């Protein structure tokens, strides 16, 4: 059983972070970055994030396993049909990858191969069902597997998306389809988080709050304009604008959100975007 | 209606290279309505070909070029002109082009690109609402097709890219799932939200397709 699964089961406050595979064939830098993470239970490996072509996350996740770290393999519906997805899942299990994060994936239009055909043969709910089926020894065609894989399988949610009920019904479908934990899109708005957690809590699935380190007011504005589901409230943008050291201010904001997560959620998913050295500070408990 | 658009003239010229005598085929149905292959466009193309030093041996606008037998019959009536030509240039959708290519041994060159099954807002303004997928769930989605209108063709609700009711892939478009949600709510129905939709059976599209409907 993965450490992530054990900690979730034990009700411990879980910390995950993420790395992106390299745009090239040398994994050493990404692996070194992963080694520099401290206080992190598992490390997400992104899957052609933003539809930008990079090294296979399955390969990098397996390399993380080899260096003794625990990956969360992100798997998007954008790039593969149901054969390739299930095939990769069996391969992941064989390589010792136990944790998954199932995603629809950003549309290919945004990435560096905008002319690619987006696949979406399955959607994220259906892929969660497929994962569950595999763990029960059956593929999507109803055929038996020789040996069933074991996974700790999670999904994503955008707690502040509107309309709330529409977002929430998808969340509930993911729970029903077997999502064992959730990592959220970055949230900066405590009331939105409280509203979501109040509705989500009865479903009994652990939620790791997405905490994004915002380095500057410029970055905050970029997020607001270009990243769906992420809204940095104006007072925070102003705080960043007026700060003597915006990065320090970003760390402080992230710490505040971690504190929120400690009272409302079951863990945090940290997105530190190159400032992994600040993780201990972001996690440091105050008061 | 099948929406189609003429290929650009440079591309056509390249396809016609080395062929100086051309027979033109148009379609009186969709291509006429799209102004990509009706009488008028056939005439314009004839003029243009003349200007390129090509000879047009004759032309025909088939009632519905997709109708295989009708296309064959209309082409037979122009047998001599087609014999004289080195190529047939067809201004019809992909279906029409293939009715023609199936009816002659002559080289057939398509002059248009077929785009989609379109609803007509007004002439020149079309909307794609149906993908002909063979497994229709419109009855559960308040008559709005997510296979076509969701950029990702998702079947169980919106993706994480939905923002303020807008689509991740095109901020100018409404998220199809928000539209479905709102219309179902107006109708007081749960519709597709009452169940998890299973993976799509793409085999129902039946490609390559020969269909006999009973």
Tab-separated table of C-alpha atoms in Angstrom:
chain	number	residue	atom	x	y	z
A	1	UNK	CA	0.000	0.000	0.000
A	2	UNK	CA	1.348	3.449	-0.881
A	3	UNK	CA	2.411	5.857	1.842
A	4	UNK	CA	-0.131	8.309	0.487
A	5	UNK	CA	-2.913	5.748	0.915
A	6	UNK	CA	-1.721	4.863	4.418
A	7	UNK	CA	-1.646	8.488	5.533
A	8	UNK	CA	-5.057	9.204	3.999
A	9	UNK	CA	-6.476	6.131	5.729
A	10	UNK	CA	-4.920	7.179	9.016
A	11	UNK	CA	-6.435	10.654	8.727
A	12	UNK	CA	-3.016	12.329	8.821
A	13	UNK	CA	-2.545	15.749	7.238
A	14	UNK	CA	-1.077	14.856	3.841
A	15	UNK	CA	1.285	16.990	1.779
A	16	UNK	CA	1.859	16.461	-1.927
A	17	UNK	CA	3.796	18.572	-4.414
A	18	UNK	CA	4.462	18.322	-8.104
A	19	UNK	CA	7.129	18.270	-10.766
A	20	UNK	CA	6.884	18.496	-14.540
A	21	UNK	CA	8.795	16.061	-16.743
A	22	UNK	CA	11.531	17.666	-18.833
A	23	UNK	CA	11.169	18.898	-22.380
A	24	UNK	CA	13.928	16.554	-23.374
A	25	UNK	CA	15.253	13.117	-22.680
A	26	UNK	CA	17.416	13.786	-19.614
A	27	UNK	CA	15.454	13.299	-16.374
A	28	UNK	CA	18.294	14.167	-14.000
A	29	UNK	CA	17.239	17.736	-13.242
A	30	UNK	CA	13.615	16.745	-12.520
A	31	UNK	CA	14.792	13.893	-10.318
A	32	UNK	CA	17.155	16.203	-8.424
A	33	UNK	CA	14.335	18.659	-7.880
A	34	UNK	CA	12.158	15.859	-6.526
A	35	UNK	CA	14.956	14.889	-4.118
A	36	UNK	CA	15.029	18.459	-2.809
A	37	UNK	CA	11.399	18.271	-1.643
A	38	UNK	CA	11.081	17.875	2.099
A	39	UNK	CA	8.027	17.078	4.176
A	40	UNK	CA	6.197	15.782	1.121
A	41	UNK	CA	4.497	12.376	1.044
A	42	UNK	CA	4.089	11.985	-2.692
A	43	UNK	CA	5.042	13.913	-5.796
A	44	UNK	CA	2.657	14.481	-8.682
A	45	UNK	CA	4.155	14.064	-12.115
A	46	UNK	CA	2.236	16.193	-14.594
A	47	UNK	CA	1.007	14.802	-17.912
A	48	UNK	CA	1.831	17.107	-20.825
A	49	UNK	CA	0.586	19.961	-18.653
A	50	UNK	CA	-1.149	22.722	-20.550
A	51	UNK	CA	-1.017	20.361	-23.548
A	52	UNK	CA	2.710	21.024	-23.923
A	53	UNK	CA	4.580	17.943	-25.038
A	54	UNK	CA	7.118	16.680	-22.509
A	55	UNK	CA	8.615	13.406	-21.386
A	56	UNK	CA	6.134	10.671	-20.537
A	57	UNK	CA	5.004	11.103	-16.925
A	58	UNK	CA	4.876	7.324	-16.625
A	59	UNK	CA	8.608	7.142	-17.331
A	60	UNK	CA	9.445	9.889	-14.847
A	61	UNK	CA	7.138	8.413	-12.209
A	62	UNK	CA	8.907	5.061	-12.563
A	63	UNK	CA	12.268	6.818	-12.179
A	64	UNK	CA	10.995	8.452	-8.983
A	65	UNK	CA	10.062	5.017	-7.666
A	66	UNK	CA	13.586	3.875	-8.524
A	67	UNK	CA	15.102	6.689	-6.435
A	68	UNK	CA	12.872	5.782	-3.505
A	69	UNK	CA	10.273	8.507	-3.824
A	70	UNK	CA	6.577	8.076	-4.211
A	71	UNK	CA	4.954	9.511	-7.337
A	72	UNK	CA	1.355	10.416	-8.098
A	73	UNK	CA	1.036	9.677	-11.799
A	74	UNK	CA	-1.209	12.191	-13.531
A	75	UNK	CA	-3.132	10.710	-16.405
A	76	UNK	CA	-5.181	12.839	-18.793
A	77	UNK	CA	-7.963	11.762	-21.123
A	78	UNK	CA	-6.688	14.182	-23.741
A	79	UNK	CA	-3.848	12.133	-25.130
A	80	UNK	CA	-4.891	8.495	-25.189
A	81	UNK	CA	-7.840	6.305	-26.041
A	82	UNK	CA	-9.172	3.620	-23.705
A	83	UNK	CA	-6.709	0.995	-24.909
A	84	UNK	CA	-3.663	3.189	-24.356
A	85	UNK	CA	-4.917	4.449	-20.979
A	86	UNK	CA	-5.568	0.982	-19.588
A	87	UNK	CA	-2.334	-0.285	-21.055
A	88	UNK	CA	-0.391	2.551	-19.391
A	89	UNK	CA	-2.184	1.841	-16.108
A	90	UNK	CA	-1.087	-1.783	-16.137
A	91	UNK	CA	2.418	-0.654	-17.021
A	92	UNK	CA	2.390	1.848	-14.173
A	93	UNK	CA	1.438	-0.863	-11.707
A	94	UNK	CA	4.222	-3.091	-13.011
A	95	UNK	CA	6.721	-0.251	-12.503
A	96	UNK	CA	5.650	0.254	-8.894
A	97	UNK	CA	3.538	3.371	-9.440
A	98	UNK	CA	0.595	3.147	-7.063
A	99	UNK	CA	-0.869	6.644	-6.872
A	100	UNK	CA	-2.866	8.168	-9.699
A	101	UNK	CA	-4.505	11.472	-10.418
A	102	UNK	CA	-7.136	11.215	-13.138
A	103	UNK	CA	-7.800	14.347	-15.204
A	104	UNK	CA	-9.653	15.379	-18.349
A	105	UNK	CA	-6.640	17.402	-19.446
A	106	UNK	CA	-6.330	20.852	-20.995
A	107	UNK	CA	-7.473	21.070	-24.588
A	108	UNK	CA	-4.684	20.598	-27.139
A	109	UNK	CA	-5.516	24.032	-28.539
A	110	UNK	CA	-3.565	25.696	-25.701
A	111	UNK	CA	-0.362	23.804	-25.970
A	112	UNK	CA	2.645	23.612	-28.201
A	113	UNK	CA	0.935	21.209	-30.614
A	114	UNK	CA	-2.350	23.044	-31.250
A	115	UNK	CA	-2.970	21.060	-34.434
A	116	UNK	CA	-3.061	17.744	-32.562
A	117	UNK	CA	-6.239	15.725	-32.318
A	118	UNK	CA	-7.462	15.768	-28.731
A	119	UNK	CA	-8.635	12.265	-27.942
A	120	UNK	CA	-11.078	12.340	-24.992
A	121	UNK	CA	-12.234	8.813	-25.800
A	122	UNK	CA	-13.101	8.651	-22.091
A	123	UNK	CA	-13.907	11.468	-19.719
A	124	UNK	CA	-12.428	11.688	-16.234
A	125	UNK	CA	-15.420	9.973	-14.602
A	126	UNK	CA	-15.250	7.091	-17.061
A	127	UNK	CA	-11.482	6.784	-16.606
A	128	UNK	CA	-11.977	6.589	-12.836
A	129	UNK	CA	-14.430	3.762	-13.461
A	130	UNK	CA	-11.906	2.093	-15.735
A	131	UNK	CA	-9.253	2.284	-13.000
A	132	UNK	CA	-11.640	0.786	-10.494
A	133	UNK	CA	-12.525	-1.962	-12.970
A	134	UNK	CA	-8.844	-2.807	-13.461
A	135	UNK	CA	-8.272	-3.051	-9.716
A	136	UNK	CA	-11.198	-5.495	-9.622
A	137	UNK	CA	-9.525	-7.534	-12.351
A	138	UNK	CA	-11.584	-6.469	-15.317
A	139	UNK	CA	-10.903	-4.199	-18.283
A	140	UNK	CA	-13.417	-1.881	-19.942
A	141	UNK	CA	-14.387	-4.600	-22.406
A	142	UNK	CA	-15.299	-6.858	-19.491
A	143	UNK	CA	-12.320	-9.144	-19.994
A	144	UNK	CA	-10.447	-10.580	-17.059
A	145	UNK	CA	-6.906	-9.572	-16.177
A	146	UNK	CA	-4.346	-12.199	-15.230
A	147	UNK	CA	-3.276	-10.092	-12.257
A	148	UNK	CA	-5.151	-7.004	-11.129
A	149	UNK	CA	-3.189	-3.817	-10.324
A	150	UNK	CA	-3.540	-1.915	-7.048
A	151	UNK	CA	-3.956	1.826	-7.086
A	152	UNK	CA	-4.601	4.738	-4.813
A	153	UNK	CA	-6.613	6.765	-7.284
A	154	UNK	CA	-7.505	10.425	-7.003
A	155	UNK	CA	-9.177	13.115	-9.062
A	156	UNK	CA	-9.256	16.890	-9.354
A	157	UNK	CA	-11.860	19.471	-8.465
A	158	UNK	CA	-12.175	23.271	-8.786
A	159	UNK	CA	-13.903	24.249	-5.527
A	160	UNK	CA	-14.618	27.831	-6.580
A	161	UNK	CA	-16.032	27.035	-10.032
A	162	UNK	CA	-19.489	28.349	-10.882
A	163	UNK	CA	-22.252	27.252	-11.151
A	164	UNK	CA	-21.463	25.542	-7.876
A	165	UNK	CA	-24.126	22.810	-8.208
A	166	UNK	CA	-22.896	21.859	-11.672
A	167	UNK	CA	-19.279	21.596	-10.487
A	168	UNK	CA	-20.427	19.668	-7.451
A	169	UNK	CA	-22.456	17.075	-9.353
A	170	UNK	CA	-19.322	16.203	-11.333
A	171	UNK	CA	-17.374	15.984	-8.086
A	172	UNK	CA	-20.029	13.624	-6.696
A	173	UNK	CA	-19.870	11.496	-9.855
A	174	UNK	CA	-16.107	11.213	-9.413
A	175	UNK	CA	-16.583	10.076	-5.830
A	176	UNK	CA	-19.100	7.505	-6.967
A	177	UNK	CA	-16.752	6.384	-9.736
A	178	UNK	CA	-14.128	5.530	-7.136
A	179	UNK	CA	-11.978	8.627	-6.568
A	180	UNK	CA	-10.249	7.945	-3.259
A	181	UNK	CA	-8.934	11.461	-2.753
A	182	UNK	CA	-9.059	14.874	-4.426
A	183	UNK	CA	-6.450	17.462	-5.164
A	184	UNK	CA	-8.036	20.829	-5.798
A	185	UNK	CA	-7.271	23.586	-8.218
A	186	UNK	CA	-5.524	26.448	-6.411
A	187	UNK	CA	-7.913	28.286	-4.104
A	188	UNK	CA	-7.221	31.697	-2.529
A	189	UNK	CA	-10.674	32.421	-1.247
A	190	UNK	CA	-11.461	30.924	2.198
A	191	UNK	CA	-15.261	31.426	1.983
A	192	UNK	CA	-15.345	29.511	-1.342
A	193	UNK	CA	-13.327	26.736	0.255
A	194	UNK	CA	-15.587	26.615	3.299
A	195	UNK	CA	-18.682	26.399	1.101
A	196	UNK	CA	-17.177	23.575	-0.929
A	197	UNK	CA	-15.942	21.620	2.086
A	198	UNK	CA	-19.313	21.928	3.799
A	199	UNK	CA	-20.905	20.212	0.799
A	200	UNK	CA	-18.051	17.762	0.231
A	201	UNK	CA	-17.518	16.604	3.810
A	202	UNK	CA	-20.582	14.293	3.943
A	203	UNK	CA	-19.174	12.370	0.968
A	204	UNK	CA	-16.242	11.350	3.151
A	205	UNK	CA	-13.435	11.615	0.609
A	206	UNK	CA	-10.158	13.313	1.609
A	207	UNK	CA	-9.538	16.671	-0.075
A	208	UNK	CA	-6.024	18.077	-0.483
A	209	UNK	CA	-6.212	21.818	-1.001
A	210	UNK	CA	-4.279	23.138	-3.989
A	211	UNK	CA	-1.875	25.789	-2.687
A	212	UNK	CA	-0.084	27.777	-5.335
A	213	UNK	CA	2.916	29.956	-4.591
A	214	UNK	CA	2.192	33.255	-6.332
A	215	UNK	CA	5.446	35.088	-6.881
A	216	UNK	CA	4.216	38.500	-7.934
A	217	UNK	CA	1.178	40.655	-8.641
A	218	UNK	CA	1.894	40.132	-12.329
A	219	UNK	CA	1.659	36.400	-11.947
A	220	UNK	CA	-1.586	36.778	-9.968
A	221	UNK	CA	-3.101	38.807	-12.790
A	222	UNK	CA	-1.909	36.272	-15.328
A	223	UNK	CA	-3.589	33.492	-13.346
A	224	UNK	CA	-6.809	35.481	-13.151
A	225	UNK	CA	-6.828	36.065	-16.877
A	226	UNK	CA	-5.555	32.803	-18.252
A	227	UNK	CA	-5.948	29.909	-15.844
A	228	UNK	CA	-9.485	28.543	-15.677
A	229	UNK	CA	-10.814	28.054	-12.174
A	230	UNK	CA	-8.054	30.077	-10.477
A	231	UNK	CA	-8.972	33.468	-9.048
A	232	UNK	CA	-6.608	35.500	-6.877
A	233	UNK	CA	-8.799	38.025	-5.021
A	234	UNK	CA	-7.931	41.689	-5.582
A	235	UNK	CA	-6.814	42.371	-1.956
A	236	UNK	CA	-4.192	39.627	-2.333
A	237	UNK	CA	-3.048	41.057	-5.661
A	238	UNK	CA	-2.614	44.406	-3.894
A	239	UNK	CA	-0.684	42.785	-1.057
A	240	UNK	CA	1.693	41.307	-3.624
A	241	UNK	CA	1.940	44.620	-5.434
A	242	UNK	CA	2.884	46.565	-2.326
A	243	UNK	CA	5.174	43.987	-0.765
A	244	UNK	CA	8.864	44.804	-0.438
A	245	UNK	CA	9.588	41.200	-1.373
A	246	UNK	CA	6.656	39.792	-3.387
A	247	UNK	CA	7.964	36.232	-3.131
A	248	UNK	CA	7.986	36.471	0.687
A	249	UNK	CA	4.446	37.789	0.495
A	250	UNK	CA	3.472	34.881	-1.778
A	251	UNK	CA	4.922	32.481	0.778
A	252	UNK	CA	2.887	34.186	3.493
A	253	UNK	CA	-0.292	33.882	1.417
A	254	UNK	CA	0.455	30.208	0.788
A	255	UNK	CA	0.988	29.722	4.527
A	256	UNK	CA	-2.374	31.266	5.228
A	257	UNK	CA	-4.001	28.831	2.816
A	258	UNK	CA	-2.164	25.896	4.394
A	259	UNK	CA	-3.562	27.057	7.752
A	260	UNK	CA	-7.047	27.094	6.200
A	261	UNK	CA	-6.450	23.584	4.901
A	262	UNK	CA	-5.373	22.377	8.346
A	263	UNK	CA	-8.763	23.304	9.722
A	264	UNK	CA	-10.935	22.362	6.729
A	265	UNK	CA	-9.192	19.780	4.550
A	266	UNK	CA	-7.209	16.562	4.855
A	267	UNK	CA	-4.032	17.888	3.328
A	268	UNK	CA	-2.456	20.222	0.796
A	269	UNK	CA	-1.117	19.903	-2.705
A	270	UNK	CA	1.711	22.406	-3.144
A	271	UNK	CA	2.522	24.052	-6.450
A	272	UNK	CA	5.702	25.993	-5.824
A	273	UNK	CA	6.802	26.499	-9.445
A	274	UNK	CA	10.564	26.440	-9.046
A	275	UNK	CA	10.716	27.593	-5.426
A	276	UNK	CA	10.718	24.195	-3.777
A	277	UNK	CA	13.178	25.495	-1.194
A	278	UNK	CA	10.314	27.492	0.346
A	279	UNK	CA	8.204	24.380	1.057
A	280	UNK	CA	9.304	23.983	4.719
A	281	UNK	CA	8.422	27.628	5.337
A	282	UNK	CA	5.019	27.234	3.653
A	283	UNK	CA	4.288	24.197	5.801
A	284	UNK	CA	5.630	25.687	9.010
A	285	UNK	CA	2.831	25.899	11.541
A	286	UNK	CA	2.213	29.251	13.143
A	287	UNK	CA	0.216	30.269	16.154
B	1	UNK	CA	-26.917	20.318	-44.381
B	2	UNK	CA	-23.297	19.495	-45.173
B	3	UNK	CA	-21.270	22.664	-44.906
B	4	UNK	CA	-18.437	22.942	-47.374
B	5	UNK	CA	-15.994	25.563	-48.509
B	6	UNK	CA	-14.062	25.864	-51.748
B	7	UNK	CA	-10.404	24.972	-51.633
B	8	UNK	CA	-8.134	27.873	-52.328
B	9	UNK	CA	-7.292	28.475	-55.938
B	10	UNK	CA	-3.564	27.809	-55.603
B	11	UNK	CA	-4.284	24.390	-54.152
B	12	UNK	CA	-6.700	23.688	-57.013
B	13	UNK	CA	-4.182	24.809	-59.561
B	14	UNK	CA	-1.594	22.446	-58.115
B	15	UNK	CA	-4.106	19.569	-58.189
B	16	UNK	CA	-4.918	20.332	-61.833
B	17	UNK	CA	-1.315	20.521	-62.955
B	18	UNK	CA	-0.832	18.874	-66.319
B	19	UNK	CA	-4.596	18.585	-66.925
B	20	UNK	CA	-5.775	21.140	-69.450
B	21	UNK	CA	-9.260	19.852	-70.287
B	22	UNK	CA	-11.611	19.802	-67.328
B	23	UNK	CA	-15.233	18.738	-66.828
B	24	UNK	CA	-16.976	20.529	-63.950
B	25	UNK	CA	-19.483	19.017	-61.541
B	26	UNK	CA	-21.547	20.932	-59.006
B	27	UNK	CA	-24.279	19.943	-56.567
B	28	UNK	CA	-27.729	21.531	-56.421
B	29	UNK	CA	-28.199	20.718	-52.738
B	30	UNK	CA	-25.858	21.649	-49.880
B	31	UNK	CA	-22.984	22.982	-51.997
B	32	UNK	CA	-25.385	25.347	-53.711
B	33	UNK	CA	-26.725	26.600	-50.400
B	34	UNK	CA	-23.171	27.028	-49.084
B	35	UNK	CA	-22.193	28.871	-52.274
B	36	UNK	CA	-19.347	26.440	-52.727
B	37	UNK	CA	-20.644	24.441	-55.706
B	38	UNK	CA	-23.906	25.682	-57.265
B	39	UNK	CA	-24.588	26.928	-60.816
B	40	UNK	CA	-23.016	30.258	-60.022
B	41	UNK	CA	-19.821	28.833	-58.557
B	42	UNK	CA	-19.478	26.346	-61.402
B	43	UNK	CA	-19.743	29.237	-63.832
B	44	UNK	CA	-17.193	31.332	-61.904
B	45	UNK	CA	-14.799	28.435	-61.790
B	46	UNK	CA	-15.209	27.924	-65.532
B	47	UNK	CA	-14.275	31.567	-66.106
B	48	UNK	CA	-11.283	31.292	-63.833
B	49	UNK	CA	-10.077	28.063	-65.460
B	50	UNK	CA	-10.307	29.790	-68.838
B	51	UNK	CA	-8.048	32.498	-67.463
B	52	UNK	CA	-5.561	29.820	-66.394
B	53	UNK	CA	-5.377	28.489	-69.948
B	54	UNK	CA	-7.582	25.481	-69.243
B	55	UNK	CA	-10.497	24.341	-71.370
B	56	UNK	CA	-13.773	23.348	-69.766
B	57	UNK	CA	-15.319	20.575	-71.857
B	58	UNK	CA	-18.684	20.795	-70.130
B	59	UNK	CA	-20.423	20.929	-66.788
B	60	UNK	CA	-23.328	19.546	-64.837
B	61	UNK	CA	-24.949	20.440	-61.533
B	62	UNK	CA	-26.294	17.208	-60.070
B	63	UNK	CA	-29.503	17.452	-58.046
B	64	UNK	CA	-27.963	15.797	-55.011
B	65	UNK	CA	-24.442	14.645	-55.724
B	66	UNK	CA	-24.540	12.361	-52.693
B	67	UNK	CA	-27.223	10.320	-54.450
B	68	UNK	CA	-25.089	7.643	-56.056
B	69	UNK	CA	-27.516	6.524	-58.779
B	70	UNK	CA	-28.537	10.053	-59.687
B	71	UNK	CA	-24.929	11.149	-59.947
B	72	UNK	CA	-24.141	8.180	-62.195
B	73	UNK	CA	-27.149	8.916	-64.421
B	74	UNK	CA	-26.381	12.630	-64.756
B	75	UNK	CA	-22.765	11.903	-65.596
B	76	UNK	CA	-23.795	9.353	-68.277
B	77	UNK	CA	-25.740	12.122	-70.019
B	78	UNK	CA	-22.487	14.031	-70.394
B	79	UNK	CA	-20.498	11.018	-71.531
B	80	UNK	CA	-18.879	12.682	-74.539
B	81	UNK	CA	-17.773	15.799	-72.664
B	82	UNK	CA	-16.331	13.692	-69.871
B	83	UNK	CA	-14.471	11.482	-72.341
B	84	UNK	CA	-12.946	14.615	-73.799
B	85	UNK	CA	-11.755	15.825	-70.378
B	86	UNK	CA	-8.580	14.797	-68.559
B	87	UNK	CA	-10.141	15.333	-65.147
B	88	UNK	CA	-13.452	15.998	-63.424
B	89	UNK	CA	-13.381	18.837	-60.945
B	90	UNK	CA	-16.158	18.345	-58.400
B	91	UNK	CA	-17.652	21.118	-56.286
B	92	UNK	CA	-19.604	18.989	-53.831
B	93	UNK	CA	-19.071	17.632	-50.355
B	94	UNK	CA	-16.910	14.563	-49.762
B	95	UNK	CA	-19.948	12.362	-50.221
B	96	UNK	CA	-20.741	13.973	-53.576
B	97	UNK	CA	-17.136	13.721	-54.725
B	98	UNK	CA	-17.218	10.001	-53.996
B	99	UNK	CA	-20.501	9.449	-55.858
B	100	UNK	CA	-18.692	10.960	-58.839
B	101	UNK	CA	-15.406	9.123	-58.364
B	102	UNK	CA	-17.389	5.897	-58.087
B	103	UNK	CA	-19.091	6.543	-61.417
B	104	UNK	CA	-16.107	7.234	-63.638
B	105	UNK	CA	-12.637	5.938	-64.333
B	106	UNK	CA	-11.485	9.466	-65.038
B	107	UNK	CA	-9.347	11.386	-62.572
B	108	UNK	CA	-11.622	13.129	-60.066
B	109	UNK	CA	-10.431	16.201	-58.197
B	110	UNK	CA	-12.410	17.596	-55.290
B	111	UNK	CA	-12.712	21.370	-55.303
B	112	UNK	CA	-14.127	21.854	-51.821
B	113	UNK	CA	-13.414	20.843	-48.242
B	114	UNK	CA	-16.368	19.410	-46.332
B	115	UNK	CA	-16.533	20.890	-42.887
B	116	UNK	CA	-19.435	19.536	-40.870
B	117	UNK	CA	-23.121	18.766	-40.634
B	118	UNK	CA	-24.391	22.259	-40.142
B	119	UNK	CA	-27.404	24.070	-38.885
B	120	UNK	CA	-28.075	27.276	-40.781
B	121	UNK	CA	-28.355	30.494	-38.802
B	122	UNK	CA	-28.498	32.524	-41.993
B	123	UNK	CA	-26.731	32.002	-45.284
B	124	UNK	CA	-23.018	32.058	-44.714
B	125	UNK	CA	-23.455	31.556	-40.983
B	126	UNK	CA	-23.583	27.956	-39.868
B	127	UNK	CA	-23.465	26.161	-36.551
B	128	UNK	CA	-22.306	22.648	-35.882
B	129	UNK	CA	-24.668	20.945	-33.502
B	130	UNK	CA	-24.545	17.253	-34.409
B	131	UNK	CA	-21.531	15.001	-34.997
B	132	UNK	CA	-23.490	12.034	-36.358
B	133	UNK	CA	-21.982	9.830	-33.662
B	134	UNK	CA	-24.645	7.130	-33.783
B	135	UNK	CA	-25.395	7.121	-30.062
B	136	UNK	CA	-27.678	10.030	-29.307
B	137	UNK	CA	-28.219	11.229	-25.742
B	138	UNK	CA	-30.059	14.446	-26.637
B	139	UNK	CA	-33.151	13.246	-24.762
B	140	UNK	CA	-31.208	13.374	-21.528
B	141	UNK	CA	-29.326	16.588	-22.224
B	142	UNK	CA	-32.274	18.877	-22.855
B	143	UNK	CA	-31.632	18.762	-26.585
B	144	UNK	CA	-28.059	20.093	-26.435
B	145	UNK	CA	-25.394	17.719	-27.731
B	146	UNK	CA	-22.273	17.542	-25.533
B	147	UNK	CA	-20.487	15.280	-28.013
B	148	UNK	CA	-20.512	18.185	-30.467
B	149	UNK	CA	-20.849	21.305	-28.365
B	150	UNK	CA	-18.364	20.474	-25.611
B	151	UNK	CA	-14.839	21.034	-26.952
B	152	UNK	CA	-13.786	17.793	-25.323
B	153	UNK	CA	-16.993	15.874	-26.037
B	154	UNK	CA	-17.304	15.024	-22.338
B	155	UNK	CA	-20.332	12.997	-21.287
B	156	UNK	CA	-20.492	13.457	-17.519
B	157	UNK	CA	-20.375	17.176	-16.941
B	158	UNK	CA	-18.011	20.083	-17.490
B	159	UNK	CA	-14.231	19.939	-17.316
B	160	UNK	CA	-12.169	22.006	-14.903
B	161	UNK	CA	-11.723	24.609	-17.610
B	162	UNK	CA	-15.283	25.886	-17.349
B	163	UNK	CA	-15.185	29.454	-16.080
B	164	UNK	CA	-18.114	31.808	-15.597
B	165	UNK	CA	-20.100	29.571	-17.894
B	166	UNK	CA	-17.544	29.868	-20.678
B	167	UNK	CA	-15.652	27.134	-22.511
B	168	UNK	CA	-11.959	26.578	-21.817
B	169	UNK	CA	-11.194	26.073	-25.494
B	170	UNK	CA	-13.079	29.152	-26.661
B	171	UNK	CA	-13.915	31.896	-24.199
B	172	UNK	CA	-16.436	33.309	-26.689
B	173	UNK	CA	-18.517	30.142	-26.448
B	174	UNK	CA	-20.784	29.100	-23.652
B	175	UNK	CA	-19.871	25.890	-21.863
B	176	UNK	CA	-22.230	23.281	-23.307
B	177	UNK	CA	-22.549	21.697	-19.876
B	178	UNK	CA	-23.699	24.957	-18.314
B	179	UNK	CA	-26.305	25.257	-21.077
B	180	UNK	CA	-27.447	21.683	-20.492
B	181	UNK	CA	-27.564	22.233	-16.735
B	182	UNK	CA	-29.561	25.432	-17.022
B	183	UNK	CA	-32.058	24.111	-19.537
B	184	UNK	CA	-32.645	20.933	-17.511
B	185	UNK	CA	-33.161	23.070	-14.430
B	186	UNK	CA	-35.742	25.183	-16.266
B	187	UNK	CA	-37.523	21.990	-17.244
B	188	UNK	CA	-37.365	20.670	-13.693
B	189	UNK	CA	-35.552	17.545	-14.886
B	190	UNK	CA	-32.389	15.805	-13.758
B	191	UNK	CA	-31.755	14.353	-17.183
B	192	UNK	CA	-28.217	13.150	-17.773
B	193	UNK	CA	-27.186	14.187	-14.252
B	194	UNK	CA	-29.195	11.269	-12.891
B	195	UNK	CA	-26.643	8.750	-14.103
B	196	UNK	CA	-23.006	8.256	-14.966
B	197	UNK	CA	-22.812	7.942	-18.724
B	198	UNK	CA	-20.745	4.950	-19.796
B	199	UNK	CA	-17.830	5.254	-22.214
B	200	UNK	CA	-19.068	6.047	-25.675
B	201	UNK	CA	-19.587	3.222	-28.127
B	202	UNK	CA	-17.777	4.619	-31.138
B	203	UNK	CA	-18.533	1.393	-32.996
B	204	UNK	CA	-22.093	2.619	-33.414
B	205	UNK	CA	-20.786	5.158	-35.890
B	206	UNK	CA	-20.090	2.090	-37.992
B	207	UNK	CA	-17.021	3.042	-39.993
B	208	UNK	CA	-16.471	2.331	-42.803
B	209	UNK	CA	-20.149	2.909	-43.275
B	210	UNK	CA	-22.689	1.147	-45.380
B	211	UNK	CA	-26.096	1.426	-43.784
B	212	UNK	CA	-29.407	-0.208	-44.547
B	213	UNK	CA	-32.037	1.266	-42.284
B	214	UNK	CA	-35.086	-0.900	-41.804
